[in-house]
PDB file of C-alpha atoms in Angstrom:
ATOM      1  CA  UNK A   1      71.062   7.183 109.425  1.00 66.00           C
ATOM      2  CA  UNK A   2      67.566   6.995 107.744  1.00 72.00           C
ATOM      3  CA  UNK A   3      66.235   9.977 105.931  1.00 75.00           C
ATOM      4  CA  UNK A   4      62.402  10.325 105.525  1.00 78.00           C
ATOM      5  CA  UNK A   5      60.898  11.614 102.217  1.00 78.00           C
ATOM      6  CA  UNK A   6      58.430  14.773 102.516  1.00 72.00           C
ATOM      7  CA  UNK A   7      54.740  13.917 101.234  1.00 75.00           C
ATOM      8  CA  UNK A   8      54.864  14.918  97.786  1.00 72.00           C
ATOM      9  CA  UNK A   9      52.404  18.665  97.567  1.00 72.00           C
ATOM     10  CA  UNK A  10      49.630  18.120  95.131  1.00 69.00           C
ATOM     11  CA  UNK A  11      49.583  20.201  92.024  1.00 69.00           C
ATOM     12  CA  UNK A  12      48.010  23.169  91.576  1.00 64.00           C
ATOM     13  CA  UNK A  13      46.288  24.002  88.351  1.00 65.00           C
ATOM     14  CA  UNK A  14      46.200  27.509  88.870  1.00 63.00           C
ATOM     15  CA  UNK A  15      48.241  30.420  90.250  1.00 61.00           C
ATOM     16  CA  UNK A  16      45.396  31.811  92.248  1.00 58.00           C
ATOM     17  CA  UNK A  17      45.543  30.633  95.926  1.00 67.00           C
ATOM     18  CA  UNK A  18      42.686  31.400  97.036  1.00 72.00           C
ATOM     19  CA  UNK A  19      44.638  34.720  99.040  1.00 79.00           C
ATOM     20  CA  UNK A  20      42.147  37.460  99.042  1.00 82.00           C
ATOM     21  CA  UNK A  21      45.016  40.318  97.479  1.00 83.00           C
ATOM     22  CA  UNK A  22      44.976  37.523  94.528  1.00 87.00           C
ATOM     23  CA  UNK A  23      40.931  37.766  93.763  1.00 89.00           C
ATOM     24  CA  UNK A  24      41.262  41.793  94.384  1.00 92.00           C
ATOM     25  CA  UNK A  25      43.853  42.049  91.890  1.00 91.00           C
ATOM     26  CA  UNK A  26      42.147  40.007  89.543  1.00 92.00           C
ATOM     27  CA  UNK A  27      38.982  41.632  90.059  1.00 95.00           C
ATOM     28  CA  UNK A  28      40.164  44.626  89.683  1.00 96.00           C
ATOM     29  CA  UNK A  29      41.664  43.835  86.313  1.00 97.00           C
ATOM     30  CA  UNK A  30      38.346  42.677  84.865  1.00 97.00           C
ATOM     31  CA  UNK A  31      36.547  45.490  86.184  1.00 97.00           C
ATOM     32  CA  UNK A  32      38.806  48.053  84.578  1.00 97.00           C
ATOM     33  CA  UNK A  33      38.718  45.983  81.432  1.00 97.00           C
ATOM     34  CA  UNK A  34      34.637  45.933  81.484  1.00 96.00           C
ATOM     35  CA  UNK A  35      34.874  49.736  81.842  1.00 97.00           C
ATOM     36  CA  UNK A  36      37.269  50.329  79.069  1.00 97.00           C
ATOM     37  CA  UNK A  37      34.831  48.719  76.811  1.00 96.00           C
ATOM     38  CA  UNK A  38      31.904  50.199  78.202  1.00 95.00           C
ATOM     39  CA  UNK A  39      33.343  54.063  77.474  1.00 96.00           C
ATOM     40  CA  UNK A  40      34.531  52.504  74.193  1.00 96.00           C
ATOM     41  CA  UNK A  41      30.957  51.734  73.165  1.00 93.00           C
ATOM     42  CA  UNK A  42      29.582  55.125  75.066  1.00 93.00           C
ATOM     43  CA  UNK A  43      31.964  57.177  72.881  1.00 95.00           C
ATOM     44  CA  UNK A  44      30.564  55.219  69.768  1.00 92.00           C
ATOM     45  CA  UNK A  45      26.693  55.063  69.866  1.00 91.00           C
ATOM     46  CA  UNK A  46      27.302  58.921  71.479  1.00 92.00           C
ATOM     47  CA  UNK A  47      29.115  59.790  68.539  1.00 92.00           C
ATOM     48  CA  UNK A  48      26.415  58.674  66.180  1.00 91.00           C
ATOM     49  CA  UNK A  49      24.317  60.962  67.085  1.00 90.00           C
ATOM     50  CA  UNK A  50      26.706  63.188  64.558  1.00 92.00           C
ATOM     51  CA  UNK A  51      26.355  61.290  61.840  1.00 91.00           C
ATOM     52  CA  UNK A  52      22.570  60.139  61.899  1.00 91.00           C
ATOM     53  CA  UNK A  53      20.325  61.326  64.824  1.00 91.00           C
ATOM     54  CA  UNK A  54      18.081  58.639  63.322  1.00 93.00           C
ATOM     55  CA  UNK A  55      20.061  55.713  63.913  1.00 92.00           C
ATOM     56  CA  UNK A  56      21.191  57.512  67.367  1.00 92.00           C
ATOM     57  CA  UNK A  57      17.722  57.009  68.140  1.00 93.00           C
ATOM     58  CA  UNK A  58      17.354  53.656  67.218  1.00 92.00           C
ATOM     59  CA  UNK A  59      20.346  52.556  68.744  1.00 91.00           C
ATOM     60  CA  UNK A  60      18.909  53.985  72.414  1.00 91.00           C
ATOM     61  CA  UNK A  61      15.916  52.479  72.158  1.00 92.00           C
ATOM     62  CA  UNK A  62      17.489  49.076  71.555  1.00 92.00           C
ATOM     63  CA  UNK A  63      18.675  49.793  75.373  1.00 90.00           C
ATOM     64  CA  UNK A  64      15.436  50.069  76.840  1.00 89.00           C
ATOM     65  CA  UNK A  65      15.043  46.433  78.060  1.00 88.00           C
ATOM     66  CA  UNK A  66      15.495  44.542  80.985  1.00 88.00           C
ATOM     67  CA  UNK A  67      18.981  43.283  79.983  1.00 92.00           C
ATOM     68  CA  UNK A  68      21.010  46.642  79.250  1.00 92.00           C
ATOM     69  CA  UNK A  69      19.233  47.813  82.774  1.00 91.00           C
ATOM     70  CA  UNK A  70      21.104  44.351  84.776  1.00 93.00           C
ATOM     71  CA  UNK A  71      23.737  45.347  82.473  1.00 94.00           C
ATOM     72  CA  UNK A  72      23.760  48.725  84.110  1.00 94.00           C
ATOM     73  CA  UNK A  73      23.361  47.557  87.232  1.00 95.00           C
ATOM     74  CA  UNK A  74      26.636  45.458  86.652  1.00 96.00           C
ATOM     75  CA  UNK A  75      28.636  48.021  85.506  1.00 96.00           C
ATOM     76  CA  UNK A  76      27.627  50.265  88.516  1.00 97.00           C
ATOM     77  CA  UNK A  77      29.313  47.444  90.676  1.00 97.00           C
ATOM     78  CA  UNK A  78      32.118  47.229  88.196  1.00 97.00           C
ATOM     79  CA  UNK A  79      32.655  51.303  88.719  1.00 97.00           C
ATOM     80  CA  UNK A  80      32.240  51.052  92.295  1.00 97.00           C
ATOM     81  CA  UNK A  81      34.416  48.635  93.411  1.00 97.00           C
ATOM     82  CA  UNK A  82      37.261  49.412  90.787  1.00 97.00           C
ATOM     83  CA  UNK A  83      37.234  52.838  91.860  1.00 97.00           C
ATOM     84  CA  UNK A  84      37.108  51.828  95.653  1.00 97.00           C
ATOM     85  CA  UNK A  85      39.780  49.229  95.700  1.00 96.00           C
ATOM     86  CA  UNK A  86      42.263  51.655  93.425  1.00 96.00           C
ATOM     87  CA  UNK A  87      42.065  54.125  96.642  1.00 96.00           C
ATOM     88  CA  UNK A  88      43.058  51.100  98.500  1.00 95.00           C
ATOM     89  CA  UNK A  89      45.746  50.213  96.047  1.00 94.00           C
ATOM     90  CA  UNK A  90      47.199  53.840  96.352  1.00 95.00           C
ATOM     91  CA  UNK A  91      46.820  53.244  99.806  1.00 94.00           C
ATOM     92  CA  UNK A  92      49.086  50.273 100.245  1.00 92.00           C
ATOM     93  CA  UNK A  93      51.373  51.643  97.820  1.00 92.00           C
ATOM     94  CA  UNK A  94      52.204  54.733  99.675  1.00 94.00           C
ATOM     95  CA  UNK A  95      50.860  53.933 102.988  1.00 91.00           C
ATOM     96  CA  UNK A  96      53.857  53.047 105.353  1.00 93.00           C
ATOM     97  CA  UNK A  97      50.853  50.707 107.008  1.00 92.00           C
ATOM     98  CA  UNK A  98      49.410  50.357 104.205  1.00 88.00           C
ATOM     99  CA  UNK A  99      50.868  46.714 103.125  1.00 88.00           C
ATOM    100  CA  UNK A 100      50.150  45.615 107.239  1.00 92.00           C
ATOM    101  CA  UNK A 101      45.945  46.791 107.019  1.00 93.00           C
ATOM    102  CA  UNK A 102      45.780  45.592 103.172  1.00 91.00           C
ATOM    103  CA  UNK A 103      43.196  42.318 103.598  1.00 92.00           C
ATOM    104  CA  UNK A 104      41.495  44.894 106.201  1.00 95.00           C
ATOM    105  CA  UNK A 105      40.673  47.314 103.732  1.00 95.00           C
ATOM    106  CA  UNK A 106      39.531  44.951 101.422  1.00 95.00           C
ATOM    107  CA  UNK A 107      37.108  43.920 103.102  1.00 96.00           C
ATOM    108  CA  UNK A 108      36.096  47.725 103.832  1.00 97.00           C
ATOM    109  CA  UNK A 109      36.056  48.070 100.352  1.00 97.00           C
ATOM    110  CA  UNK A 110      33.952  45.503 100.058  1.00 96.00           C
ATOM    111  CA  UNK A 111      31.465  46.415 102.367  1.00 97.00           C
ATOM    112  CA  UNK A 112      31.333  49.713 101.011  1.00 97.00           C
ATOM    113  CA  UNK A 113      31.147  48.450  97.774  1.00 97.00           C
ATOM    114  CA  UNK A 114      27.931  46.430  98.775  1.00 97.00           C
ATOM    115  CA  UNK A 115      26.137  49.032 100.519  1.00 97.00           C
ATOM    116  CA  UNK A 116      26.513  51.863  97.619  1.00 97.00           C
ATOM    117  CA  UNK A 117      25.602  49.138  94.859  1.00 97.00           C
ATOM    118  CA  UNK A 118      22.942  47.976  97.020  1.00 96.00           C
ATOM    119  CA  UNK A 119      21.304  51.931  97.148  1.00 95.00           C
ATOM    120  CA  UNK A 120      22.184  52.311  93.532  1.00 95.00           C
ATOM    121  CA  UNK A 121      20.421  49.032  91.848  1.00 95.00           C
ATOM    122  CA  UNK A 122      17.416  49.196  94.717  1.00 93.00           C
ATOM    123  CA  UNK A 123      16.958  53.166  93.199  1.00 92.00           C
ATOM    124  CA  UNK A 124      17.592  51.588  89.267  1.00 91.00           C
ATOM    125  CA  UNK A 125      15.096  48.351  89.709  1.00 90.00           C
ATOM    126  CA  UNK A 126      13.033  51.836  91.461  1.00 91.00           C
ATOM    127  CA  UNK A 127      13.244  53.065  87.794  1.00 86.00           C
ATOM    128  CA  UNK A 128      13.108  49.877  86.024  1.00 83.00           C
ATOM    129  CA  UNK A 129       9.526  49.262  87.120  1.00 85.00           C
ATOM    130  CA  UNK A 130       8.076  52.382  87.856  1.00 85.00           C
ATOM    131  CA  UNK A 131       8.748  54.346  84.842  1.00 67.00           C
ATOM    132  CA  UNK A 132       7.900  52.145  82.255  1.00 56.00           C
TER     133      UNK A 132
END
């Protein structure tokens, strides 16, 4: 009796397999993280504003430029889609059919995700250039 060897499986250097509940879990991870340190920093320079309205003042105008607005814009992706995909996370958690429609939603929450940011940054870049 011969016995045939399997083709050895090449080596993956990461845990990630490219499954879509993977990247939403990650995602959603860094998103929450971004947002953590975002209302860390809110709380701060808002805080200021107790101690020296002068240097309040200084701080928020270091945040008029183009890079704290496409940091905005980021962050209103970031609170979108974190808040989005946690409905579908509750969803799937205590959805009997929740588990069975989870890539589904997703990509719902994805979609929704785009068209809200898209309205949001269109009405900011609105702002951006028209205001200033």
């Amino acid at each position: 009796m011969t016995t045939i060897e399997a083709p050895a499986q090449p080596k993956r250097k990461t845990l990630y397999r490219g499954d879509p509940g993977m990247w939403s879990w990650a995602l959603h991870r860094i998103t929450g993280v971004t947002l953590f340190f975002f209302l860390f920093v809110h709380v701060l320079d808002t805080a200021l504003v107790r101690v020296s309205p002068e240097a309040y003042n200084a701080t928020i105008e270091t945040y008029k430029n183009p890079l704290v607005a496409l940091m905005e814009m980021g962050l209103v992706v970031a609170v979108l889609f974190h808040a989005l995909n946690g409905v579908r996370v509750i969803l799937v958690d205590f959805w009997s059919q929740g588990p069975r429609y989870q890539k589904l939603m997703l990509w719902v929450v994805l979609g929704v995700t785009a068209v809200l940011a898209g309205g949001a940054i269109g009405r900011m870049f609105y702002y951006l250039f028209t205001e200033h």
